[in-house]
Coordinates of C-alpha atoms in Angstrom, one line a residue:
Chain M
M670 CA 111.3 86.1 104.1
R671 CA 108.0 87.6 105.1
R672 CA 108.7 90.6 102.9
F673 CA 109.4 88.5 99.8
R674 CA 106.2 86.6 100.6
A675 CA 104.4 89.9 100.0
V676 CA 106.0 90.1 96.6
Y677 CA 104.5 86.7 95.8
I678 CA 101.0 87.7 97.1
I679 CA 100.9 90.8 94.9
W680 CA 102.1 88.7 91.9
L681 CA 99.5 86.0 92.6
R682 CA 96.6 88.5 92.8
D683 CA 97.6 90.2 89.5
L684 CA 97.9 86.9 87.7
K685 CA 94.5 85.7 89.0
R686 CA 93.0 88.9 87.7
H687 CA 94.7 88.7 84.4
F688 CA 94.0 85.1 83.5
R689 CA 90.4 85.5 84.5
D690 CA 89.9 88.2 81.9
R691 CA 89.9 86.1 78.7
A692 CA 88.4 88.8 76.6
R693 CA 91.3 91.1 77.3
I694 CA 93.9 88.5 76.7
I695 CA 92.6 87.8 73.3
G696 CA 91.8 91.4 72.6
S697 CA 95.3 92.7 73.3
L698 CA 96.6 90.4 70.6
G699 CA 94.4 92.2 68.1
S700 CA 96.7 95.0 67.2
P701 CA 99.9 92.9 66.9
I702 CA 98.1 90.6 64.5
V703 CA 96.9 93.5 62.5
F704 CA 100.4 94.9 62.3
V705 CA 102.0 91.6 61.2
F706 CA 99.4 90.4 58.7
I707 CA 98.1 93.7 57.2
L708 CA 100.8 96.3 57.7
G709 CA 103.5 93.7 57.2
Q710 CA 101.9 92.4 54.0
G711 CA 101.4 95.9 52.6
L712 CA 104.8 97.4 53.5
G713 CA 106.8 94.3 52.6
A714 CA 106.6 95.0 48.9
S715 CA 108.4 98.4 49.2
F716 CA 111.2 97.3 51.5
R717 CA 114.9 97.0 50.7
F718 CA 117.1 95.6 53.4
T719 CA 120.8 96.3 53.8
G720 CA 122.9 93.3 54.4
A721 CA 120.2 90.7 53.6
E722 CA 119.0 89.0 50.5
A723 CA 116.8 91.0 48.2
D724 CA 113.8 88.7 48.6
F725 CA 114.0 88.6 52.4
D726 CA 110.4 88.5 53.7
Y727 CA 109.5 91.7 55.5
K728 CA 107.0 89.8 57.8
V729 CA 109.8 87.7 59.1
F730 CA 111.9 90.8 59.8
M731 CA 108.9 92.4 61.5
F732 CA 107.7 89.5 63.6
P733 CA 110.3 89.9 66.4
G734 CA 109.6 93.6 66.4
I735 CA 105.9 92.9 66.9
L736 CA 106.8 90.5 69.7
G737 CA 108.6 93.4 71.3
M738 CA 105.6 95.6 70.8
T739 CA 103.3 93.1 72.4
V740 CA 105.6 92.9 75.4
L741 CA 106.0 96.7 75.6
F742 CA 102.2 97.3 75.6
A743 CA 101.3 94.4 77.9
G744 CA 104.1 95.3 80.3
V745 CA 103.4 99.0 80.6
F746 CA 99.7 98.4 80.8
A747 CA 100.0 95.8 83.5
A748 CA 102.2 98.2 85.6
V749 CA 99.9 101.1 85.0
S750 CA 97.2 99.1 86.7
I751 CA 98.5 100.6 89.9
V752 CA 96.6 103.7 88.8
W753 CA 93.4 101.6 88.6
D754 CA 94.2 100.2 92.0
R755 CA 94.5 103.6 93.3
E756 CA 91.3 104.8 91.7
F757 CA 89.3 101.8 93.0
G758 CA 90.9 102.1 96.4
F759 CA 92.6 98.7 96.5
L760 CA 96.0 100.2 96.6
K761 CA 95.2 101.5 100.1
E762 CA 94.5 98.0 101.3
M763 CA 98.0 97.0 100.2
L764 CA 99.6 100.1 101.6
V765 CA 98.1 99.7 105.1
A766 CA 99.1 96.1 105.3
P767 CA 102.2 95.2 107.5
V768 CA 104.4 94.9 104.4
P769 CA 107.0 97.4 103.1
S770 CA 106.0 99.4 100.1
W771 CA 109.0 98.3 98.1
S772 CA 107.6 94.8 98.1
I773 CA 104.4 96.1 96.6
A774 CA 106.4 97.8 93.8
L775 CA 108.6 94.8 93.2
G776 CA 105.5 92.5 93.2
K777 CA 104.0 94.7 90.5
V778 CA 107.1 94.7 88.4
I779 CA 107.3 90.9 88.4
S780 CA 103.6 90.3 87.9
G781 CA 103.6 92.8 85.0
A782 CA 106.6 91.0 83.5
T783 CA 105.0 87.6 83.9
I784 CA 101.8 88.8 82.2
A785 CA 103.7 90.5 79.4
T786 CA 105.8 87.4 78.8
S787 CA 102.7 85.2 78.7
Q788 CA 101.2 87.6 76.1
G789 CA 104.4 87.3 74.1
A790 CA 104.3 83.5 74.4
L791 CA 100.8 83.6 72.9
M792 CA 102.1 85.6 69.9
L793 CA 104.8 83.0 69.4
L794 CA 102.1 80.6 68.4
L795 CA 101.6 82.7 65.3
A796 CA 105.3 82.5 64.2
P797 CA 104.8 79.6 61.8
L798 CA 102.1 81.6 60.0
V799 CA 104.8 84.1 58.9
G800 CA 107.2 81.3 58.0
I801 CA 109.4 81.3 61.2
R802 CA 110.0 77.8 62.3
L803 CA 110.5 77.7 66.1
T804 CA 112.6 75.0 67.8
L805 CA 112.5 74.2 71.5
P806 CA 115.9 75.7 72.2
M807 CA 114.7 78.8 70.4
V808 CA 111.6 79.0 72.6
L809 CA 113.7 78.4 75.7
A810 CA 115.9 81.3 74.8
L811 CA 113.0 83.6 73.7
L812 CA 111.0 83.3 77.0
P813 CA 113.7 84.6 79.4
T814 CA 114.6 87.3 76.9
M815 CA 111.0 88.4 76.7
F816 CA 110.9 88.4 80.5
L817 CA 114.0 90.6 80.7
V818 CA 112.5 93.0 78.2
S819 CA 109.2 93.0 80.1
I820 CA 110.9 93.9 83.3
S821 CA 112.2 97.1 81.9
M822 CA 108.8 97.8 80.4
T823 CA 106.9 97.3 83.7
G824 CA 109.6 99.2 85.6
M825 CA 109.0 102.1 83.3
G826 CA 105.2 101.6 83.7
I827 CA 105.5 101.8 87.5
L828 CA 107.5 105.0 87.1
V829 CA 104.7 106.4 84.9
A830 CA 102.0 105.2 87.4
T831 CA 103.6 107.1 90.2
R832 CA 103.2 110.3 88.2
L833 CA 99.8 109.6 86.7
K834 CA 96.9 110.6 89.0
S835 CA 94.2 109.1 86.7
M836 CA 93.9 106.9 83.7
Q837 CA 93.1 110.0 81.6
G838 CA 96.8 110.8 81.4
F839 CA 97.5 107.4 79.9
Q840 CA 96.8 108.6 76.4
V841 CA 99.7 111.1 76.7
V842 CA 102.0 108.3 77.9
M843 CA 100.9 106.2 75.0
N844 CA 101.6 108.8 72.4
F845 CA 104.7 110.4 73.8
I846 CA 106.5 107.4 75.3
M847 CA 105.3 104.1 74.1
M848 CA 104.7 104.8 70.4
P849 CA 108.1 106.6 70.0
M850 CA 109.8 103.8 71.9
F851 CA 108.3 101.3 69.5
F852 CA 109.2 103.1 66.3
I853 CA 112.7 103.9 67.4
S854 CA 113.4 100.3 68.4
G855 CA 114.1 98.9 65.0
A856 CA 110.9 96.9 65.2
M857 CA 109.5 98.1 61.9
F858 CA 112.6 99.2 60.0
Q859 CA 116.4 98.9 60.2
L860 CA 118.1 101.6 62.2
S861 CA 121.2 101.6 60.1
S862 CA 119.9 104.4 57.8
A863 CA 118.4 106.4 60.7
P864 CA 119.5 110.0 61.3
A865 CA 121.9 110.7 64.2
W866 CA 119.3 111.9 66.7
M867 CA 117.2 108.8 66.2
D868 CA 120.3 106.7 66.6
V869 CA 121.1 108.3 69.9
L870 CA 117.6 107.8 71.2
S871 CA 117.6 104.2 70.0
R872 CA 120.7 103.5 72.1
I873 CA 118.9 104.4 75.4
N874 CA 115.8 102.6 74.4
P875 CA 115.6 99.2 76.1
L876 CA 113.3 97.9 73.4
T877 CA 116.0 98.4 70.8
Y878 CA 118.1 95.7 72.5
G879 CA 115.0 93.6 73.2
V880 CA 114.0 93.6 69.5
D881 CA 117.5 93.0 68.4
A882 CA 117.9 90.1 70.8
L883 CA 114.6 88.5 69.8
R884 CA 115.5 88.9 66.1
S885 CA 118.9 87.3 66.6
I886 CA 117.3 84.3 68.3
M887 CA 114.5 83.9 65.8
V888 CA 115.9 84.9 62.5
A889 CA 119.2 83.3 61.9
D890 CA 119.8 84.6 58.4
F891 CA 119.3 88.3 59.1
P892 CA 122.3 90.4 60.2
S893 CA 121.6 91.7 63.8
R894 CA 122.6 95.1 64.9
Y895 CA 124.5 94.0 68.0
P896 CA 125.8 90.7 69.3
L897 CA 123.2 88.8 71.4
G898 CA 125.4 89.0 74.5
Y899 CA 125.6 92.8 74.2
D900 CA 121.9 93.1 73.8
L901 CA 121.3 91.0 76.9
A902 CA 123.9 92.8 79.0
M903 CA 122.3 96.2 78.0
L904 CA 118.8 94.9 78.8
A905 CA 120.0 93.6 82.2
I906 CA 121.6 97.0 83.0
I907 CA 118.5 99.0 82.0
S908 CA 116.1 96.6 83.7
S909 CA 118.0 96.7 87.0
A910 CA 118.2 100.5 86.8
L911 CA 114.5 100.8 86.1
I912 CA 113.5 98.4 88.9
I913 CA 115.5 100.4 91.4
I914 CA 114.3 103.7 90.2
S915 CA 110.6 102.6 90.1
I916 CA 110.7 101.1 93.6
I917 CA 112.2 104.3 95.0
A918 CA 109.7 106.5 93.2
F919 CA 106.8 104.3 94.3
S920 CA 108.0 104.2 98.0
R921 CA 108.6 107.9 98.0
Q922 CA 105.1 109.0 96.7
Q923 CA 103.4 107.3 99.6
Chain G
M710 CA 97.9 93.6 128.4
N711 CA 96.5 95.2 131.5
P712 CA 92.8 95.9 130.8
A713 CA 93.0 99.2 132.8
E714 CA 95.7 100.4 130.4
P715 CA 94.5 102.3 127.4
I716 CA 94.7 100.5 124.1
I717 CA 95.2 103.8 122.3
S718 CA 97.1 106.6 123.9
V719 CA 97.5 109.9 122.1
E720 CA 99.6 112.8 123.2
D721 CA 99.8 116.2 121.6
L722 CA 99.4 114.7 118.1
T723 CA 99.7 117.3 115.4
R724 CA 99.6 117.2 111.7
V725 CA 100.3 120.2 109.5
F726 CA 99.6 120.4 105.7
G727 CA 101.4 123.5 104.4
S728 CA 99.9 126.4 106.3
L729 CA 96.8 124.3 107.4
I730 CA 96.9 122.8 110.9
A731 CA 94.7 119.8 110.3
V732 CA 95.1 118.3 113.7
D733 CA 96.3 120.5 116.5
R734 CA 97.9 119.0 119.6
V735 CA 95.2 116.4 120.2
S736 CA 95.5 114.2 123.3
F737 CA 93.2 111.4 124.4
D738 CA 93.1 107.8 125.6
V739 CA 90.9 105.0 124.4
A740 CA 90.2 102.1 126.7
G741 CA 90.2 98.5 125.6
R742 CA 86.7 97.2 124.4
E743 CA 85.5 100.7 124.1
V744 CA 83.4 102.0 121.2
F745 CA 85.0 105.4 120.7
G746 CA 83.6 108.0 118.3
F747 CA 85.1 111.0 116.6
L748 CA 82.4 113.4 115.8
G749 CA 82.8 116.5 113.8
P750 CA 82.0 118.2 110.5
N751 CA 83.9 117.3 107.3
G752 CA 87.4 118.7 107.4
A753 CA 87.5 118.8 111.2
G754 CA 90.6 116.5 111.3
K755 CA 88.9 113.2 111.9
T756 CA 90.4 111.3 108.9
T757 CA 93.8 112.9 109.4
T758 CA 93.9 111.6 113.0
I759 CA 92.8 108.1 111.9
N760 CA 95.4 108.1 109.1
M761 CA 98.1 108.9 111.6
L762 CA 97.0 106.2 114.1
C763 CA 97.0 103.7 111.2
T764 CA 100.5 104.8 110.2
L765 CA 99.5 106.0 106.8
L766 CA 100.5 109.5 107.7
K767 CA 103.5 110.7 109.7
P768 CA 102.6 113.1 112.5
T769 CA 104.2 116.5 112.3
S770 CA 104.8 116.3 116.1
G771 CA 103.4 114.5 119.1
H772 CA 103.2 110.8 120.0
A773 CA 100.7 108.0 120.0
T774 CA 100.8 104.3 121.0
L775 CA 98.4 101.6 119.9
N776 CA 98.3 98.2 121.6
G777 CA 101.6 99.3 123.2
Y778 CA 103.4 100.1 119.9
D779 CA 104.6 103.4 118.8
I780 CA 102.9 104.6 115.6
S781 CA 106.0 106.3 114.3
S782 CA 108.7 103.7 115.0
Q783 CA 106.8 100.4 115.1
Q784 CA 104.6 100.6 112.0
D785 CA 104.4 96.9 111.2
Q786 CA 103.3 96.0 114.7
V787 CA 100.7 98.7 114.8
R788 CA 99.4 97.6 111.4
Q789 CA 99.2 94.0 112.5
S790 CA 97.1 95.2 115.5
I791 CA 94.5 97.1 113.6
G792 CA 91.7 96.5 111.0
I793 CA 90.6 99.5 108.9
V794 CA 87.5 100.2 107.0
F795 CA 88.0 103.4 105.0
Q796 CA 85.4 105.9 103.8
D797 CA 85.8 104.7 100.2
P798 CA 85.8 101.0 99.3
T799 CA 89.2 99.3 99.0
L800 CA 88.1 96.0 97.6
D801 CA 89.3 94.2 94.5
E802 CA 86.0 94.1 92.6
Q803 CA 87.3 91.6 90.1
L804 CA 88.0 89.0 92.8
T805 CA 85.4 87.1 94.7
A806 CA 84.5 88.0 98.3
R807 CA 86.4 84.9 99.5
E808 CA 89.5 85.8 97.4
N809 CA 89.5 89.3 98.9
L810 CA 89.6 87.8 102.4
Q811 CA 92.2 85.3 101.5
F812 CA 94.4 87.9 100.0
H813 CA 94.1 90.0 103.1
A814 CA 94.9 87.0 105.3
M815 CA 98.0 86.3 103.4
L816 CA 99.2 89.9 103.6
Y817 CA 98.6 89.8 107.4
N818 CA 100.4 86.5 107.9
V819 CA 97.3 84.5 108.9
P820 CA 98.5 80.8 108.8
A821 CA 97.3 78.9 105.7
S822 CA 95.4 76.4 107.8
E823 CA 93.4 79.2 109.4
R824 CA 92.5 81.2 106.3
E825 CA 89.5 79.2 105.1
I826 CA 88.0 78.8 108.6
R827 CA 88.3 82.4 109.4
S828 CA 87.0 83.7 106.1
R829 CA 83.9 81.5 106.5
R830 CA 83.4 82.8 110.0
V831 CA 83.7 86.5 109.3
L832 CA 81.5 86.1 106.2
E833 CA 78.9 84.6 108.5
I834 CA 79.2 87.4 111.0
V835 CA 78.3 90.0 108.2
G836 CA 75.8 87.8 106.6
L837 CA 77.6 87.2 103.3
A838 CA 78.3 83.5 103.6
E839 CA 76.2 82.6 100.5
R840 CA 77.9 85.2 98.4
S841 CA 81.5 84.1 99.1
R842 CA 82.2 82.9 95.6
D843 CA 80.6 85.9 93.8
K844 CA 82.7 88.7 92.4
V845 CA 82.6 91.8 94.5
E846 CA 81.5 93.9 91.5
T847 CA 78.1 92.3 91.8
F848 CA 77.7 93.5 95.4
S849 CA 75.6 96.5 96.6
G850 CA 77.2 99.4 98.5
G851 CA 76.0 98.0 101.8
M852 CA 77.3 94.5 101.1
K853 CA 80.7 95.9 100.1
R854 CA 80.9 97.8 103.4
R855 CA 80.0 94.6 105.3
L856 CA 82.6 92.7 103.4
E857 CA 85.2 95.3 104.3
I858 CA 84.3 95.0 107.9
A859 CA 84.6 91.2 107.6
R860 CA 88.0 91.6 106.0
G861 CA 89.2 94.0 108.7
L862 CA 88.5 91.2 111.2
M863 CA 90.4 88.5 109.4
H864 CA 93.7 89.0 111.3
Y865 CA 92.0 89.4 114.7
P866 CA 92.9 93.0 115.2
R867 CA 92.8 94.6 118.6
V868 CA 91.3 97.8 117.3
L869 CA 88.9 98.2 114.4
F870 CA 89.0 101.6 112.7
L871 CA 85.8 102.6 110.9
D872 CA 86.0 105.9 109.0
E873 CA 82.5 107.0 108.4
P874 CA 81.3 103.4 108.3
T875 CA 77.8 104.0 107.2
L876 CA 78.3 107.0 104.9
G877 CA 75.9 106.8 102.0
L878 CA 74.2 103.6 103.2
D879 CA 70.4 103.1 103.6
P880 CA 69.0 103.1 107.2
Q881 CA 68.5 99.4 107.4
T882 CA 72.1 98.7 106.5
R883 CA 73.3 101.3 108.9
T884 CA 71.4 99.7 111.7
A885 CA 72.7 96.3 110.7
I886 CA 76.3 97.5 110.7
W887 CA 75.8 98.9 114.1
E888 CA 74.6 95.6 115.3
Y889 CA 77.7 94.0 114.0
V890 CA 79.9 96.5 115.7
H891 CA 78.3 95.9 119.1
E892 CA 78.5 92.1 118.5
L893 CA 82.1 92.3 117.7
R894 CA 82.9 94.1 120.8
Q895 CA 81.1 91.6 122.9
Q896 CA 82.3 88.5 121.2
Y897 CA 85.9 89.4 120.3
G898 CA 86.6 92.1 122.9
I899 CA 87.9 94.4 120.2
T900 CA 88.0 98.2 120.5
V901 CA 86.1 100.1 117.9
F902 CA 87.3 103.6 116.8
L903 CA 85.1 105.3 114.4
T904 CA 84.5 108.7 112.9
T905 CA 81.2 110.0 111.9
H906 CA 79.3 113.2 111.2
Y907 CA 76.0 111.6 111.8
M908 CA 74.6 112.7 115.2
D909 CA 72.3 109.8 115.7
E910 CA 75.2 107.4 114.9
A911 CA 77.5 108.9 117.5
E912 CA 74.9 108.0 120.2
N913 CA 76.0 104.4 119.8
C914 CA 79.4 105.1 121.1
D915 CA 80.5 104.7 124.7
R916 CA 82.4 107.9 124.5
I917 CA 82.6 110.7 121.9
A918 CA 85.3 113.2 121.2
I919 CA 83.8 116.2 119.4
I920 CA 86.4 117.6 117.1
D921 CA 86.3 120.9 115.3
H922 CA 89.1 122.7 113.4
G923 CA 91.6 120.1 114.5
N924 CA 90.9 120.4 118.2
I925 CA 88.9 118.2 120.6
V926 CA 86.3 120.5 122.1
A927 CA 84.7 117.9 124.3
L928 CA 85.1 114.3 125.2
D929 CA 82.5 112.4 127.3
K930 CA 79.7 109.9 127.3
P931 CA 76.9 110.9 124.9
D932 CA 74.4 111.5 127.8
D933 CA 76.8 113.5 129.8
L934 CA 77.5 115.7 126.7
K935 CA 73.8 116.3 126.3
H936 CA 73.5 117.3 129.9
R937 CA 75.8 120.1 129.3
V938 CA 73.1 121.8 127.2
G939 CA 70.8 123.7 129.4
G940 CA 67.7 121.5 129.4
D941 CA 65.1 121.1 126.6
I942 CA 65.3 122.8 123.2
I943 CA 62.3 124.8 122.1
T944 CA 62.2 125.9 118.5
L945 CA 59.6 128.5 117.4
R946 CA 58.7 129.5 114.0
P947 CA 57.5 133.1 114.3
V948 CA 56.1 135.3 111.7
D949 CA 58.4 138.1 112.7
A950 CA 61.5 136.5 114.3
E951 CA 63.0 139.7 115.6
A952 CA 59.8 140.9 117.3
T953 CA 59.3 137.6 119.0
R954 CA 62.9 137.4 120.1
R955 CA 62.6 140.8 121.7
E956 CA 59.3 139.9 123.4
L957 CA 60.8 136.7 124.8
K958 CA 63.7 138.6 126.2
D959 CA 61.6 141.4 127.8
R960 CA 58.8 139.4 129.2
F961 CA 60.4 136.0 130.0
G962 CA 64.1 136.8 130.2
L963 CA 64.8 134.1 127.6
N964 CA 67.7 134.5 125.1
G965 CA 66.6 133.1 121.8
A966 CA 68.9 132.6 118.9
I967 CA 67.7 133.3 115.4
L968 CA 68.5 130.5 113.0
E969 CA 68.2 130.3 109.3
A970 CA 67.4 126.7 109.2
H971 CA 67.5 124.2 106.4
A972 CA 64.9 121.6 106.2
D973 CA 66.4 119.4 108.9
N974 CA 65.5 117.8 112.2
S975 CA 64.2 121.0 113.8
G976 CA 61.5 121.5 111.2
P977 CA 60.9 123.0 107.8
A978 CA 63.2 125.6 106.2
G979 CA 62.8 129.2 107.3
T980 CA 63.6 131.5 110.1
H981 CA 63.5 129.9 113.5
L982 CA 64.0 130.9 117.1
R983 CA 65.9 128.5 119.2
L984 CA 65.6 128.5 123.0
E985 CA 67.2 126.4 125.7
A986 CA 65.1 126.0 128.8
P987 CA 65.5 123.7 131.9
S988 CA 62.0 122.3 131.7
G989 CA 60.8 123.3 128.3
R990 CA 57.6 121.3 128.3
T991 CA 56.1 123.1 131.3
L992 CA 57.3 126.5 130.0
L993 CA 55.8 126.1 126.6
P994 CA 52.1 126.6 127.6
Q995 CA 53.0 129.7 129.5
L996 CA 55.0 131.0 126.6
L997 CA 52.1 130.5 124.1
K998 CA 49.6 132.1 126.5
G999 CA 51.8 135.1 127.2
L1000 CA 53.2 135.9 123.7
S1001 CA 51.5 138.5 121.7
T1002 CA 53.5 138.0 118.5
E1003 CA 52.3 135.4 116.2
I1004 CA 53.8 131.9 116.1
L1005 CA 53.4 129.5 113.2
S1006 CA 54.8 126.3 114.8
V1007 CA 56.5 125.0 117.9
T1008 CA 58.6 122.0 118.7
V1009 CA 60.1 120.9 122.0
R1010 CA 62.7 118.2 122.3
E1011 CA 65.5 116.8 124.4
P1012 CA 68.9 118.0 123.4
T1013 CA 70.8 116.0 120.8
L1014 CA 74.5 115.9 120.1
D1015 CA 73.8 118.4 117.4
D1016 CA 72.7 120.8 120.1
V1017 CA 75.9 120.0 122.0
F1018 CA 77.9 120.7 118.9
L1019 CA 76.0 123.9 118.4
S1020 CA 76.5 125.1 121.9
L1021 CA 80.2 124.3 121.8
T1022 CA 81.1 125.7 118.5
G1023 CA 78.2 128.0 117.6
R1024 CA 77.6 126.1 114.4
Q1025 CA 75.6 123.1 113.3
I1026 CA 77.1 120.1 111.8
R1027 CA 75.5 120.1 108.4
E1028 CA 74.2 116.7 107.8
E1029 CA 73.9 115.3 104.4
A1030 CA 70.5 115.4 102.8
A1031 CA 69.6 111.7 103.3
A1032 CA 70.7 111.7 106.9
G1033 CA 68.8 114.9 107.6
K1034 CA 65.6 113.3 106.2
M1035 CA 66.0 110.3 108.4
A1036 CA 66.5 112.4 111.5
V1037 CA 63.3 114.3 110.7
M1038 CA 61.5 111.1 110.5
K1039 CA 62.9 109.9 113.8
D1040 CA 61.9 113.2 115.4
R1041 CA 58.4 113.0 114.1
I1042 CA 58.1 109.5 115.5
R1043 CA 59.5 110.6 118.8
I1044 CA 57.0 113.5 119.0
R1045 CA 54.1 111.2 118.1
R1046 CA 55.1 108.8 120.8
R1047 CA 55.4 111.6 123.3
A1048 CA 52.0 112.9 122.3
R1049 CA 50.5 109.5 122.8
S1050 CA 52.0 108.9 126.2
H1051 CA 50.8 112.2 127.5

């Protein structure tokens, strides 16, 4: 019981920090908004969808993808805060406390996922602006789905944080992991016409299932890639695996 | 626990990093309520030893118990028994002082009803009561260190570890922190285990272990350590160091050591001759009368722990610039006082 209390304490501290930093909360919504309303507007004209009506609005297609992007960035970033904690010394305060190190890692995964989900929830407020009408059941389905996606993102973030010795390496992670993950997830374009190598990569990318699931829930009249149940099952499997691997990696580095 | 029983007991503790033996079969006991100091240059193995005692690092071999718990097999109990202030700050700067303390209290299972009372009390001890609701990022270096000490006390530890507690702090803050340390011992009966490479700071300890290259080379009360050095220390600044050294040897039978000194507590930079003599003050006038080689300046002083270290290891602990300056000031004051009283 005491050990799970430690998970809660880590979670509480991260949330306190996050919700105190209003500027960052608003700021991190900047790029998703730019994507939807500028890129979405511009690219929309030249898009042809397979399996949907010809005049299907690209922004509606893109919105769940951008939701996935928000969760991806917020989740990885929240988890990588371990690197900050290490640099500012606070990680040591947690590591010498009479709590096991797995509870610290698990606390970080859950706090990161909570923060990422809350950022996603903020983005949902913009859904009506692209013409998606949200209903309560929809929102109730979207939130846990986003949480599930977030868990795999924060799990991955922790894994990255155990390898990163300083924040300087984060740019590399951004360019070689996060951006490719985003583009190969089907967030911006349909994967049906993608070459074989991209198709393979997309199948091991948790964000692919995340975006597909979010799109299935939000956009009823667009053909999804996989059934919703399959998406959720894949997400659950990948998330569990990432949680376990990241906890082991975190505990081992100490 | 029986007060006669040591609170920390270390036996043949060893830690190896690759081919480097950082701590080499170290053994010692620390008594309850003692202020115990680890003195040695950077890289001597002080922090490595502390990290092992705090269960942050596994010993390569050897044993140690703290508060009756084994550091290898009873980590959680050891951790619950200790408070630690590291060399570098480990506070969450985005949280307030009070939040940092509350977070710590939760991690250490302090009952919820106690958290508020305790955090108020420890903040008072370190004089930060009015700043409790300010973010830590607005604090000065000295305030942060005080807050860390306060935090280390939140769970009523039996032993407080202070790793270089006053490193980089100004003299007033250093004095203040030492006052807290002594107060804590008196009021709460806790044992303080600290590391330092400041000589004047080590004098505050009940006992000091001098550590060099991973070994304890001496362990005693500061005064007893100083008595091991042969009397007063005379430092001469001759024009020709070698000629003076020879003359001292031939005419007075004194063995002087030539030192290339930095500007530190023994005087300005340059070539010095260092002598140890049982009663330096009465010897000095004879020396000056008898010497034919020219001398630029002379100081006589009682041995310090630096001299102890020098006589044990043949090297000086190189103090950091700021500390060195302070020591010079202190020496000057001491010399002035002496001059007045004579």
